[in-house]
Phi, psi and omega in degrees: 000345185247033182289343181265056177283165173291164189302317183293314180293323179294322178294319179294317179295320179297322179294316179299313182295325178291318178297325180279355178079024179287110189267334184230146176239140179248128181234149166282140181300327182290342182252343186279134177222129177054041179281132182256164175057046178288127181249348178197147175197156171224201185288346182242330188228162172213147181241130177243153181262135177270104184291342182265001182296132177279150175290167180301322178222144182202167182249138176224153178233016178233124182222162173229136181265118179225126183265324183289125186294324178293321179290329176298315179296319178300318180293318181301324183264006179284140178299337181281346181274125179253103185301334182282340184238335186253155181218141177249123178241154178263353175222150177279125180293155180285332183280144178270133183253134178275138179273357181281154176294143182216165179264133181210151177228149180214136179221125177275108182277327180213135176223105181233179182292329184239359179207137176230132181238124184230135175253134182228159175207122181212157181262011175207170180291141180219168164254129175269123181249134174236130187276050171249155187295137172288114189213139179303141179107340177277137176234154180234143180226129176250115183055038177087352181256128182296139180226162183287141172260126178261143172283124186236142178049047175080316188215005182259183183243148178212149176226157178281140177225115174289166180301150178118189179269137182214155170244120182250130180235126172258130183227133179270110183228073183291150178299327181299324178293317180296318179296315179298321179295317179297318178297318180297317180295313180298317180298319179296317179297315179297320179298317180296317180298315180295319180297318178295319181298311181289332177294321178292322178297319181291335180279344182282000000 
């Protein structure tokens, strides 16, 4: 119902949806006006494709370090910011990134609620960005070795990737799960000990 926003708000909403990887929009024909890139329609509805939508995971080699959260948002919505090529980090990565164009490939082999597996191949150093929320409990592993997760573009995740072929795994391993597992194991052991003790008592 609010597709007729003013130009600035509409541009900001389009940027958010592109960052989130929203590839298709559904409109009622009675509400749609001047819709571009229509890929399907019938007598009531039409679907358009967002050509600017980012993939779920992608590689970039150009970043800017910004710590202030308000300034990060300003930068994200700036016309000069290109989400497909630029990245905003709150810390400077240890790896050096080349500003030259390079060849790279990326394939998401598995995408689940608690684990994501990505295969990459590039001829230069990159940052791998995944448009999932930066949240405590997530860990990242490159070729089986744990690596640091950077907060990227205000709320997403990114990891350093040197040139070459790599397998990147994101795994959700919250401390609460480990604590709960430890309590369960200890409780089970205590239950077994108590059961054995009372079993011996009953045999006497």
